[in-house]
Coordinates of C-alpha atoms (C1' of nucleotides) in Angstrom, one line a residue:
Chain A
X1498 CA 0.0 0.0 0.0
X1499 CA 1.6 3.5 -1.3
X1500 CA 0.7 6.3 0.5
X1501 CA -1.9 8.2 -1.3
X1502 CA -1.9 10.6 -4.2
X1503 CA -5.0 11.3 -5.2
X1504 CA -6.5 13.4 -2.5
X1505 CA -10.2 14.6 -2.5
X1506 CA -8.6 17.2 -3.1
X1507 CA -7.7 17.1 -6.7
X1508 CA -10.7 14.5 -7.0
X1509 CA -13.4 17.3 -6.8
X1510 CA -11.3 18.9 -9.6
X1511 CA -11.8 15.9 -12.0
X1512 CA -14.3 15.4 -14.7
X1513 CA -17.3 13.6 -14.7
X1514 CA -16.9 10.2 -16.1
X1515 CA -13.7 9.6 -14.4
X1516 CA -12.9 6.7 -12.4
X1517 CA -11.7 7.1 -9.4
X1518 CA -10.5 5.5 -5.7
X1519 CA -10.5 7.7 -2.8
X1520 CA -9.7 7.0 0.9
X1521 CA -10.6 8.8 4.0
X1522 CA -13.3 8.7 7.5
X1523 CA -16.8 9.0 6.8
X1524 CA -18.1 12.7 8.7
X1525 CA -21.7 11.2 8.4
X1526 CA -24.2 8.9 6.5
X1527 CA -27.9 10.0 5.2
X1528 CA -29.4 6.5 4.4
X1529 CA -33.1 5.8 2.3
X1530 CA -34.9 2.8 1.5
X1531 CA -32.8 2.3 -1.7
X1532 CA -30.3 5.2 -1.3
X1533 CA -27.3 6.5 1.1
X1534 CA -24.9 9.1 1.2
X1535 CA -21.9 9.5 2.9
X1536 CA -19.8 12.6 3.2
X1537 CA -16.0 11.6 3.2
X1538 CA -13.0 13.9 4.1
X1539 CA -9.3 13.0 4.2
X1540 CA -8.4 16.0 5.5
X1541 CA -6.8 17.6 2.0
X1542 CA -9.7 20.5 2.0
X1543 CA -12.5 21.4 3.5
X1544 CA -15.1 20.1 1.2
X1545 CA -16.2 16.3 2.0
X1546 CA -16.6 14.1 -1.0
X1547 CA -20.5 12.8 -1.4
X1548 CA -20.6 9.0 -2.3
X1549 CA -23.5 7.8 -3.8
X1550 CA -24.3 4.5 -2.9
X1551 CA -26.9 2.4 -4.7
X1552 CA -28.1 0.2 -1.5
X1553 CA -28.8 -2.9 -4.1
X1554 CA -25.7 -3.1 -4.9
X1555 CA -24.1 -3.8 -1.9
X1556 CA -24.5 -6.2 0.9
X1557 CA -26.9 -5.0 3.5
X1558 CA -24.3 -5.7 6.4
X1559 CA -21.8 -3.6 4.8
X1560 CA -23.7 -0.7 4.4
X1561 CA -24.3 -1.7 8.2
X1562 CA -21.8 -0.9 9.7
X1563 CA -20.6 2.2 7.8
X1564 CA -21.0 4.8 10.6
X1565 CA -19.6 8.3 11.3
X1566 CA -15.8 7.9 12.0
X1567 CA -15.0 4.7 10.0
X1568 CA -12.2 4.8 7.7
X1569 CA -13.1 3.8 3.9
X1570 CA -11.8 2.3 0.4
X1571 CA -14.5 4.0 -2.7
X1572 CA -14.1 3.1 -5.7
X1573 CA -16.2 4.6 -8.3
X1574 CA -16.9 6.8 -11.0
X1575 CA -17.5 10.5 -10.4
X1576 CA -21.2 11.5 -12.1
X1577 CA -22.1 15.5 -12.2
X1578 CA -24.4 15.8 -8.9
X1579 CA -28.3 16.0 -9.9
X1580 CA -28.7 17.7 -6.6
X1581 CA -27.4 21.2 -4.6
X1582 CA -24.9 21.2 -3.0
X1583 CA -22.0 20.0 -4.7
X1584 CA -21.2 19.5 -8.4
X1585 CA -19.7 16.2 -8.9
X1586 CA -20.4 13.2 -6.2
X1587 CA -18.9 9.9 -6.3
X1588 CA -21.1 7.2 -7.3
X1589 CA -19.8 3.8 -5.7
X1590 CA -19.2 0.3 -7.3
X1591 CA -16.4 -0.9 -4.7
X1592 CA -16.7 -0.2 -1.1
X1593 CA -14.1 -1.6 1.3
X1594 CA -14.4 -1.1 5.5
X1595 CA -10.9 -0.1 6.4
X1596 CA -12.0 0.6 10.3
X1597 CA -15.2 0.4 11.5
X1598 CA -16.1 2.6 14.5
X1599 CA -18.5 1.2 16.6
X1600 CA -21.1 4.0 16.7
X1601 CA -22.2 3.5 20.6
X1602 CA -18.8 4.6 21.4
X1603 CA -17.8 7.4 19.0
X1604 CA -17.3 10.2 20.3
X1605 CA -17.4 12.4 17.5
X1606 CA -21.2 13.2 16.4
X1607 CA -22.3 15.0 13.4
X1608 CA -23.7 17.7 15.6
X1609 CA -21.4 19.9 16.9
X1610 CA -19.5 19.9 19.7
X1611 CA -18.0 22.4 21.8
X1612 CA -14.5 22.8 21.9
X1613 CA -14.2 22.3 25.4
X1614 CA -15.1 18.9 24.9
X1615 CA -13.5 18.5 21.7
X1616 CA -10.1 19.0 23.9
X1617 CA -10.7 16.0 26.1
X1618 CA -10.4 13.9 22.9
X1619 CA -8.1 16.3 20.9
X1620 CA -7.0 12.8 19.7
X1621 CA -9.8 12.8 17.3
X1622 CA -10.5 16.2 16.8
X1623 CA -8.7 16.8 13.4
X1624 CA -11.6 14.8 11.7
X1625 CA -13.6 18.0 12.3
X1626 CA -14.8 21.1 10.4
X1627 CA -13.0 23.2 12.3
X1628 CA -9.8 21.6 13.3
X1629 CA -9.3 20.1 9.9
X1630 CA -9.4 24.0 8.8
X1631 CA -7.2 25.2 11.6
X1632 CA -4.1 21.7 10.5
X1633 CA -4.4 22.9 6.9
X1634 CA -4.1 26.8 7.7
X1635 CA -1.2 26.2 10.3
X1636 CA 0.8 23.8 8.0
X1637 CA 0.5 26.4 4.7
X1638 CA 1.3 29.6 7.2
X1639 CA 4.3 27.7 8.6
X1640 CA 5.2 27.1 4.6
X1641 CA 4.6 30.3 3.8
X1642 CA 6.7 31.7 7.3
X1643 CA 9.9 29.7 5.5
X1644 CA 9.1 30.7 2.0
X1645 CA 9.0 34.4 2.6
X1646 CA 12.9 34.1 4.4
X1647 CA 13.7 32.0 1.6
X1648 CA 13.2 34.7 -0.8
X1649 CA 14.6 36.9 1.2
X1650 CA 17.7 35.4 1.5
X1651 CA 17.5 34.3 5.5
X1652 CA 19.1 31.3 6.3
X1653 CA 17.0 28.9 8.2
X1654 CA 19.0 28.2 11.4
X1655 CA 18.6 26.0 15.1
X1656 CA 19.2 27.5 18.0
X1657 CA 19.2 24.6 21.3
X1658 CA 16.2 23.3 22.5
X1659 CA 17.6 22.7 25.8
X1660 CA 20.0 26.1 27.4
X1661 CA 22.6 26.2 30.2
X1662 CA 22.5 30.0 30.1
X1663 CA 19.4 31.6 31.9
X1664 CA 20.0 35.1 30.0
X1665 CA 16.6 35.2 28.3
X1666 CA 14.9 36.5 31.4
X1667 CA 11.7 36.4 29.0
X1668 CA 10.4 34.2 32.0
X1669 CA 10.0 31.3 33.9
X1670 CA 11.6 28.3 32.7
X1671 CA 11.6 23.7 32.7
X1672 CA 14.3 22.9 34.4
X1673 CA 16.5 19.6 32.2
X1674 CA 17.5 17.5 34.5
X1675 CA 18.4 13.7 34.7
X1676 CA 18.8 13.2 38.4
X1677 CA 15.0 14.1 38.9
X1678 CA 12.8 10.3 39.7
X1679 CA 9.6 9.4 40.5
X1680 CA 9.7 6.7 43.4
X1681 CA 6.3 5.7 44.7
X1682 CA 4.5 8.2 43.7
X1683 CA 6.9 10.9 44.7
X1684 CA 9.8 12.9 42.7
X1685 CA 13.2 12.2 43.9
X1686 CA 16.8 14.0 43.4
X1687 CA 19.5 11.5 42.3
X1688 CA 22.0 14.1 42.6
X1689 CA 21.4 17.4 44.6
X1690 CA 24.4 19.5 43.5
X1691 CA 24.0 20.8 39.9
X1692 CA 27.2 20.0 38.9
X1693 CA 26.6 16.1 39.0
X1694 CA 23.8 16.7 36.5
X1695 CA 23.8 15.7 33.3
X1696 CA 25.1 19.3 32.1
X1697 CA 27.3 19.5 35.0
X1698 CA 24.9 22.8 36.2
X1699 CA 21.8 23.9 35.7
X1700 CA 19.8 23.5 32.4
X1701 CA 16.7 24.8 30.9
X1702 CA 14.3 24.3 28.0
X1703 CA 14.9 27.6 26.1
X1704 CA 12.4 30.7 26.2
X1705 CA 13.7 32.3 23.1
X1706 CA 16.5 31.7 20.9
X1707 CA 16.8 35.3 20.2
X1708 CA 20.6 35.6 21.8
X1709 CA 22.0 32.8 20.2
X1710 CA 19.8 33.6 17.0
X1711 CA 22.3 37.3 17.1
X1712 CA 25.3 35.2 17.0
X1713 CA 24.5 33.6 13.9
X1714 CA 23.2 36.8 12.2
X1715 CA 26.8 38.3 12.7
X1716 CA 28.2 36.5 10.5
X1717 CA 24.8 34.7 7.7
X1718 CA 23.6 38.8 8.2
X1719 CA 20.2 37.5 7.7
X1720 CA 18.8 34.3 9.7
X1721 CA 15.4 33.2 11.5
X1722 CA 14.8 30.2 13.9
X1723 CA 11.5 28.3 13.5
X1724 CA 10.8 26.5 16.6
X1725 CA 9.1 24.9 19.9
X1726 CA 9.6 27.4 22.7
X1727 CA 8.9 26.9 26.7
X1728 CA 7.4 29.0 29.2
X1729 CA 6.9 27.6 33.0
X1730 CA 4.6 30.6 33.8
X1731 CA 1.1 29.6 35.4
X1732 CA -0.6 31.4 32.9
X1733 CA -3.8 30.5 32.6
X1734 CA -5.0 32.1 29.7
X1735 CA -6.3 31.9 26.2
X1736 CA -3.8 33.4 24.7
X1737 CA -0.8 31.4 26.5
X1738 CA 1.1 28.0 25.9
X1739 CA 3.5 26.4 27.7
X1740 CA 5.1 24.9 24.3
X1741 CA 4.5 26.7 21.6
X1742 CA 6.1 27.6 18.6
X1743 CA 8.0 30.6 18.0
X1744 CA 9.5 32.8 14.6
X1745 CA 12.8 34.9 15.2
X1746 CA 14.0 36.8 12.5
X1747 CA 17.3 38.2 13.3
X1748 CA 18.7 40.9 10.7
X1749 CA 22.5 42.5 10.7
X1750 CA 23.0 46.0 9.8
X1751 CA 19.5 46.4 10.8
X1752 CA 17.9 49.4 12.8
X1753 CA 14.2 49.0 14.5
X1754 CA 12.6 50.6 11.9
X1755 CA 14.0 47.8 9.3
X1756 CA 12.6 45.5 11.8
X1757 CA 8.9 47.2 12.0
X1758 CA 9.1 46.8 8.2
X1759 CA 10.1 43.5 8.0
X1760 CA 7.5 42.7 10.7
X1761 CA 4.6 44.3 8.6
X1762 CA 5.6 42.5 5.2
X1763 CA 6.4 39.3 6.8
X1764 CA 2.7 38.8 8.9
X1765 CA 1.0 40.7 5.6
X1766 CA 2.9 37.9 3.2
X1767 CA 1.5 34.8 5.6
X1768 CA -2.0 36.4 5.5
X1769 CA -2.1 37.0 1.7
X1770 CA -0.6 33.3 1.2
X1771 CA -3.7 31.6 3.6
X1772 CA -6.3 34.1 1.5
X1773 CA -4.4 32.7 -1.7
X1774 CA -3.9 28.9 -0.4
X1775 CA -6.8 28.4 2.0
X1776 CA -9.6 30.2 0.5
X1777 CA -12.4 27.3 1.9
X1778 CA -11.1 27.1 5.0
X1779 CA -11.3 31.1 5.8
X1780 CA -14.8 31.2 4.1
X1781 CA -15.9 28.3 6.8
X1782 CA -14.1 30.7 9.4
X1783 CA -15.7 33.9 8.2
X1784 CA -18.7 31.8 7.9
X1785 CA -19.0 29.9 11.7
X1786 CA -16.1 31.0 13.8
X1787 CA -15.3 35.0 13.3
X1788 CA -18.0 36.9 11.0
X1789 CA -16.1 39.3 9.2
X1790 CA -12.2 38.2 9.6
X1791 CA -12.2 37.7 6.0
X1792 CA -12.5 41.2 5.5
X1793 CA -10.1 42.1 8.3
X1794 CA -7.5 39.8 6.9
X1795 CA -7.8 41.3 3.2
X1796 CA -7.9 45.0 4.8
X1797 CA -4.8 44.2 6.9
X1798 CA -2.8 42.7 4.2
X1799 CA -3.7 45.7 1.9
X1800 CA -3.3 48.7 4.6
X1801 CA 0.3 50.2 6.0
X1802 CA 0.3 49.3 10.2
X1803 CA -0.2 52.4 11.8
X1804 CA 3.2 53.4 13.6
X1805 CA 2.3 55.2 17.5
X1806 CA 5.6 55.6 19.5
X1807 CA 5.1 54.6 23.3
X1808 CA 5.0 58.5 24.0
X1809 CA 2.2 59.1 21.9
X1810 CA 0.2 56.4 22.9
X1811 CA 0.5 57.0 26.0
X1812 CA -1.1 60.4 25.2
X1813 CA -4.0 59.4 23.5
X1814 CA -4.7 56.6 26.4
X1815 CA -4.5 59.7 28.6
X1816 CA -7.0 61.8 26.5
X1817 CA -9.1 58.7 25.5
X1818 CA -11.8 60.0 28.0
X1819 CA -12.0 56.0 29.0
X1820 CA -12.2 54.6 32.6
X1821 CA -9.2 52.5 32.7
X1822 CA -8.6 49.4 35.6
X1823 CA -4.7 50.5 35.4
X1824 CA -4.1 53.9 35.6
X1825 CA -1.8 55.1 32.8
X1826 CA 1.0 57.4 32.6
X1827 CA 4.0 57.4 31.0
X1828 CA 6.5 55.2 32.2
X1829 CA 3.8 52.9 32.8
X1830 CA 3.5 49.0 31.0
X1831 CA 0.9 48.9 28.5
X1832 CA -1.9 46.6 29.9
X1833 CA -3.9 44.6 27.8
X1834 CA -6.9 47.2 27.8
X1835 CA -5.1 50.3 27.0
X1836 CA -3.3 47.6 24.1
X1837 CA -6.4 46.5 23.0
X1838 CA -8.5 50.2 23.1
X1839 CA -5.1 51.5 20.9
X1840 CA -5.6 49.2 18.2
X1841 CA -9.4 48.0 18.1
X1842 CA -11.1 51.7 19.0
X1843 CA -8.3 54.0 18.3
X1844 CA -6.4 52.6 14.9
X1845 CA -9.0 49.6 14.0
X1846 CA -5.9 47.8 12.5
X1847 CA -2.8 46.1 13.5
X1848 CA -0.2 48.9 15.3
X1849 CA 3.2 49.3 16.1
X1850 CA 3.7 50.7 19.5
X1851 CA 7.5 51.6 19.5
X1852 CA 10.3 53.3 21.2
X1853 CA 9.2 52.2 25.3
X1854 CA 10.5 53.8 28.5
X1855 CA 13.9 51.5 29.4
X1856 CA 12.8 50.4 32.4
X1857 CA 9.8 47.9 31.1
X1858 CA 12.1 46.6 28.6
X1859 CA 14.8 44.1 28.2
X1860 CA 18.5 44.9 28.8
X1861 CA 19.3 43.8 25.2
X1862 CA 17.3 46.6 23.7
X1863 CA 19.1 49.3 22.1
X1864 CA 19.2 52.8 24.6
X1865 CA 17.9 55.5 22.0
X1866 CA 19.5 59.1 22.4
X1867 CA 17.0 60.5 25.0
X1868 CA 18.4 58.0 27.7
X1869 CA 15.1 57.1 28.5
X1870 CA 13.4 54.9 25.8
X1871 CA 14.7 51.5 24.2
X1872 CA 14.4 50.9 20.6
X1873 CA 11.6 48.1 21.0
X1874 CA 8.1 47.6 19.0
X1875 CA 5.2 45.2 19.6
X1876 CA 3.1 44.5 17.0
X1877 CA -0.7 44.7 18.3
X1878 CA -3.5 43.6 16.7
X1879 CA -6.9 43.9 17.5
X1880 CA -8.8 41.3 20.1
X1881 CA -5.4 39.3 20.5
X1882 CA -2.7 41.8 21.6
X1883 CA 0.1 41.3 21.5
X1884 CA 1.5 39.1 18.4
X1885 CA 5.3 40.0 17.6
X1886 CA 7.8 41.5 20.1
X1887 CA 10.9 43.5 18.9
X1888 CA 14.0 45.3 19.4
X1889 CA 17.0 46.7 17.7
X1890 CA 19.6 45.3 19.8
X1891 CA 22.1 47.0 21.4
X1892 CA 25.4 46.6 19.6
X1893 CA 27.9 48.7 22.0
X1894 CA 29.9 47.1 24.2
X1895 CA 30.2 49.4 26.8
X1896 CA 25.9 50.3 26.9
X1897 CA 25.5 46.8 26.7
X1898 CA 27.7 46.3 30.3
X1899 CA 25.9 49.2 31.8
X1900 CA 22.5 48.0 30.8
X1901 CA 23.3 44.5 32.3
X1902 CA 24.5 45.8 35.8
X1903 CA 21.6 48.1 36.2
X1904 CA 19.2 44.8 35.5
X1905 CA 21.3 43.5 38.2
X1906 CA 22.2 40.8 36.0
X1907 CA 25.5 38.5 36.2
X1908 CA 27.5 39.9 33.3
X1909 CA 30.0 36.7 33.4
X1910 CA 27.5 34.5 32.7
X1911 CA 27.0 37.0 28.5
X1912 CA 30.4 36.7 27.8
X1913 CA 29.6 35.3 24.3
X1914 CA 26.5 37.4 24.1
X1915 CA 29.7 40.6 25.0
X1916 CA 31.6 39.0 22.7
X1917 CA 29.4 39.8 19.5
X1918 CA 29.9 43.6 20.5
X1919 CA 33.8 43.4 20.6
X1920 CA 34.1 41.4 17.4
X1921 CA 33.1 43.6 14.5
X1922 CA 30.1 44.3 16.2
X1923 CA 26.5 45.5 14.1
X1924 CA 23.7 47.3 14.3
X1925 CA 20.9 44.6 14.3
X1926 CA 17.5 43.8 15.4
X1927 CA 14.3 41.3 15.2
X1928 CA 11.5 40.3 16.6
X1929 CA 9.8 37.2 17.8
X1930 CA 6.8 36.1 17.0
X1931 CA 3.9 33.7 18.5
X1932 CA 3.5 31.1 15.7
X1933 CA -0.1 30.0 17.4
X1934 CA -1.2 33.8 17.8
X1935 CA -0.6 34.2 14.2
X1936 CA -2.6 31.2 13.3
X1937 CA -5.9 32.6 16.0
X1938 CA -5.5 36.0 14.0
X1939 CA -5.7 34.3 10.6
X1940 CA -8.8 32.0 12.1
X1941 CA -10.6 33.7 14.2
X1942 CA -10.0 31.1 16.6
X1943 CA -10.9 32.3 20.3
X1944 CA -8.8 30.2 22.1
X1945 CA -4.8 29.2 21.5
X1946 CA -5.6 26.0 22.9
X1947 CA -7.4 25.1 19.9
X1948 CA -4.9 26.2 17.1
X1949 CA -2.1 23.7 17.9
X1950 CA -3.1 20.0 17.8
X1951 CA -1.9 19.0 21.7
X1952 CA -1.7 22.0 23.6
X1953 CA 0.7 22.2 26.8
X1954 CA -0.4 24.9 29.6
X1955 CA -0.5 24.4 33.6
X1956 CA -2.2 20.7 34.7
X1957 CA -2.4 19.6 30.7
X1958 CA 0.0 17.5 29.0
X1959 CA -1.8 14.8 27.8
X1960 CA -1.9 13.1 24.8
Chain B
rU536 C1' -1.4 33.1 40.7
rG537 C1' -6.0 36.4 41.8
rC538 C1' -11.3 37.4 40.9
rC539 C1' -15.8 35.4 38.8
rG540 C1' -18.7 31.4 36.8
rC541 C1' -19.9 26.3 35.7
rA542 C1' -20.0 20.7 36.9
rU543 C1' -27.2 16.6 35.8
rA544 C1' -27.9 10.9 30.0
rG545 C1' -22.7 9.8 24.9
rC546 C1' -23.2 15.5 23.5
rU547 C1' -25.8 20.4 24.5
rC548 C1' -28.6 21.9 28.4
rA549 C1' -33.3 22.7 31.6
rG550 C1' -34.8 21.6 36.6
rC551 C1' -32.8 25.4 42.0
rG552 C1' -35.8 21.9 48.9
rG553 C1' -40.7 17.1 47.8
rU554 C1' -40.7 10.3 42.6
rA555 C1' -34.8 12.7 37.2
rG556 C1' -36.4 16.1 32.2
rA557 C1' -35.8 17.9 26.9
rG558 C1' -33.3 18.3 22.2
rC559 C1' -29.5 15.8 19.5
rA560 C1' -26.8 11.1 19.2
rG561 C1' -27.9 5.6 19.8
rC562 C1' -31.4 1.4 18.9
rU563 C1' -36.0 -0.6 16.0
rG564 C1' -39.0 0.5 12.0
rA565 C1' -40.8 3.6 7.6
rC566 C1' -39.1 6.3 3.2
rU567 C1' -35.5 6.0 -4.2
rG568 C1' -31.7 12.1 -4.2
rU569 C1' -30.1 13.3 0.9
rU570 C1' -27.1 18.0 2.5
rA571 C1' -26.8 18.8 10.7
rA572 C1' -32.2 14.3 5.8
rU573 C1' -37.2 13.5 7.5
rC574 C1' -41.2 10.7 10.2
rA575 C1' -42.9 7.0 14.2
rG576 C1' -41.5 4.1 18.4
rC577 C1' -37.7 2.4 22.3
rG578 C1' -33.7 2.2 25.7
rG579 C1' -30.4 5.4 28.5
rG580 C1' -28.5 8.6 35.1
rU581 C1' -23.1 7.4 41.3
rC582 C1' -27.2 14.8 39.3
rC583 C1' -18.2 15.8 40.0
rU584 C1' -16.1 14.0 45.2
rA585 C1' -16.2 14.3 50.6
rG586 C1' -18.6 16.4 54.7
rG587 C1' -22.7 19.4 56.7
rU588 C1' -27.9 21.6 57.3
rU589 C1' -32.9 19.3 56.8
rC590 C1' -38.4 14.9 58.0
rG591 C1' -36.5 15.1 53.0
rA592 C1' -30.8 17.7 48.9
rA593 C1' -29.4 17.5 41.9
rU594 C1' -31.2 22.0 44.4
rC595 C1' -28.9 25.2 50.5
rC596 C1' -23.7 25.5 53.2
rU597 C1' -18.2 24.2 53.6
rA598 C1' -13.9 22.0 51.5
rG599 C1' -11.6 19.6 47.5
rU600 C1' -11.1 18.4 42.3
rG601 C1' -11.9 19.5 37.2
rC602 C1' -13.2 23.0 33.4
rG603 C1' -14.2 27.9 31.5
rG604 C1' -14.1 33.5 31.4
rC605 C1' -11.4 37.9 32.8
rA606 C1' -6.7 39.8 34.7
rG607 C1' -1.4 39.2 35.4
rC608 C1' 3.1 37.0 33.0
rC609 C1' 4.3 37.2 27.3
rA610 C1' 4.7 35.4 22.0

RNA sequence: UGCCGCAUAGCUCAGCGGUAGAGCAGCUGACUGUUAAUCAGCGGGUCCUAGGUUCGAAUCCUAGUGCGGCAGCCA
């Protein structure tokens, strides 16, 4: 058995009179007296395949024990559909019964379900409407993520899963360890000092590969990482994962405003692709999930991002004449009301919000002239928030050292980050950005949970 | 982690102190073209767990667990 080629897909595309075989799971089954129908997906688009089945041709215990969920061989010729609804259907002469799925225990009904549910048996919920739509729109952005730094010229590069250095500070981290056990029940330390670990001290599963990403962009100039990412926080939100996957452009002889450019093509160029590339699957979104994000998605990919610098936004939050929970002033972190009033009531549209006071920001972000603000954006967009963070980085030595002692950080433990800046050091920058947060912007989709096929947050890792 | 809400049939929910309910799914049957097919009939319960109040608790109270929403942390 060859894996298959010819996917519903391109069999909806064929001509009546064809002859055809077609695999996949049966969604559901509308059965007459002399008469059935069955929808079948394999998952290649959202459109189901109707098969016709003439009920005299087939044994009665066949047709039986076709039910929603089982896995089927068709063979048959595709006939121009007499009905609405479709335009060609497959009318049957060979049915085989690859799987059954006994019907008093399938989950999966042809009614739907709520997602809640649908993530206790996320195992099966790819044979849906809406998770089938969310695989195929992930799996082209992610193509689409490589084959815009592809034409740029970025080299695709790894940065380590697993970190001895605990320089992110972009927050809490898994510990690596092999001396942790479980013995009855209970964890156990096989070795208490950290340097009888298996890294001979103490290792994490990265938060960003943004550091290590800057090595390797002084020297390929232009690189991105495309990869699983860890956060320990207890967040407990719909908008949070504790693995998720991450997208960090890093650019040399690059200033911040290069990177707000790059930003702005690069989410623009993943849009247009899934409106090119998934056109079904956004209609079904537009359609059930997000009324309207069709039109978003084609205003956003045709409209400039608006560009506010932190000052500035701070002032129209100030003069917005709206009750606020946090106060804000300048100085102060943007919260996720003032973000979300900024760019769904004030701009409407995705916006940069650039150039933040240096004391909410990360030591590795370039000091600008005044002494007071960092060269840093974050890309909002409306209902989500934040969806790319950004910074030109600072590339002098001596800022850089000054920066890490006032964060009261160890400055021994950067001395290869330290090293970039004494080594034919570079202006550079990038950003990083939330692979899943992308995919709930494109989607619609309400919850991150539900855009990544076996989500990881605090009490859930199963599957 | 904080605040709020929810937990009853396979699923979605109603019932809110006095014998456990509906729709859908399932089962049986009817129907030659359905589109979440339709129509008739049938079966289906540890009312999350542990305490408490009460003559009596799915219902009220306490604790726990799980889930969700919002906030925080950020991508």
């Amino acid at each position: 058995m060859h894996y298959v080629k010819q996917y519903i897909k391109n069999v909806l595309q064929q001509e009546p009179g064809d002859t055809v075989t077609v695999k996949g799971w049966v969604k559901t089954k509308r059965a007459s007296k002399g008469i059935q129908f069955i929808q079948l997906s394999d998952g290649s688009c959202f459109t189901d395949l109707q098969i016709v089945i003439d009920a005299s041709k087939f044994e009665e215990n066949l047709l039986k024990e076709i039910s929603t969920g089982c896995s089927l061989l068709v063979e048959g010729t595709l006939v121009e559909s007499p009905a609405a609804g479709q335009k060609v259907e497959l009318s049957a002469t060979d049915i085989e019964i690859v799987g059954s799925a006994p019907v008093e225990d399938y989950p999966l009904q042809k009614k739907g379900a709520t997602f809640e549910f649908l993530r206790e048996i996320a195992h099966l919920r790819c044979r849906t409407n809406t998770f089938g739509a969310v695989n195929r729109i992930r799996s082209k952005a992610s193509w689409a993520i490589h084959q815009f730094f592809n034409e740029r010229g970025f080299h695709y590069v790894n940065t380590p899963i697993i970190t001895a250095s605990d320089c992110e500070g972009a927050g809490e981290m898994f510990y690596v360890s092999n001396s942790l056990a479980v013995e009855n029940g209970e964890y156990k330390l096989k070795n208490k000092n950290p340097q009888e670990d298996f890294f001979a001290k103490p290792a994490y599963l990265t938060v960003s590969g943004q550091l290590e990403g800057e090595t390797l962009a002084c020297g390929l100039t232009n690189v991105y990482t495309f990869g699983p990412t860890f956060r320990a926080e207890n967040s407990n939100s719909a908008r949070h994962l504790a693995e998720f996957w991450m997208i960090e452009p890093e650019m040399a002889f690059c200033n911040l405003e290069g990177d707000m450019a790059l930003a702005t093509e690069f989410i623009q160029y993943v849009i247009k692709y899934a409106l090119d590339n998934c056109s079904d699957d956004i209609e079904f979104f537009n359609k059930r999930i997000e009324p309207g994000i069709l039109e978003t998605l084609e205003h956003v990919v045709n409209s400039d991002f608006e560009h506010v610098s932190y000052t500035d936004a701070i002032k129209y939050l100030e003069n917005s004449g709206e009750k606020f929970e946090y106060p804000i002033h300048w100085g102060a972190d943007l919260q996720s009301e003032h973000e979300r009033w900024l760019t769904e009531k004030k701009i409407g549209k995705p916006v940069i919000v650039y150039n933040y006071p240096k004391e909410i920001k990360a030591f590795y972000m370039r000091l600008n002239d005044d002494n007071k603000t960092v060269a840093a954006m974050d890309v909002l967009v409306p209902k989500i928030g934040e969806i790319i963070g950004g910074s030109q980085r600072e590339e002098r030595h001596n800022v850089l050292v000054q920066r890490i002692k006032e964060q009261n950080l160890e400055e021994e433990a950067y001395w290869w980050y330290l090293d970039l800046r004494k080594f034919g050091t570079v202006p550079h920058a990038g950003f990083g950005l939330g692979l899943e947060r992308l995919i709930m912007y494109i989607t619609g989709m309400k919850n991150i949970r539900d855009v990544i096929p076996y989500y990881r947050c605090p009490r859930n890792a199963d599957f």
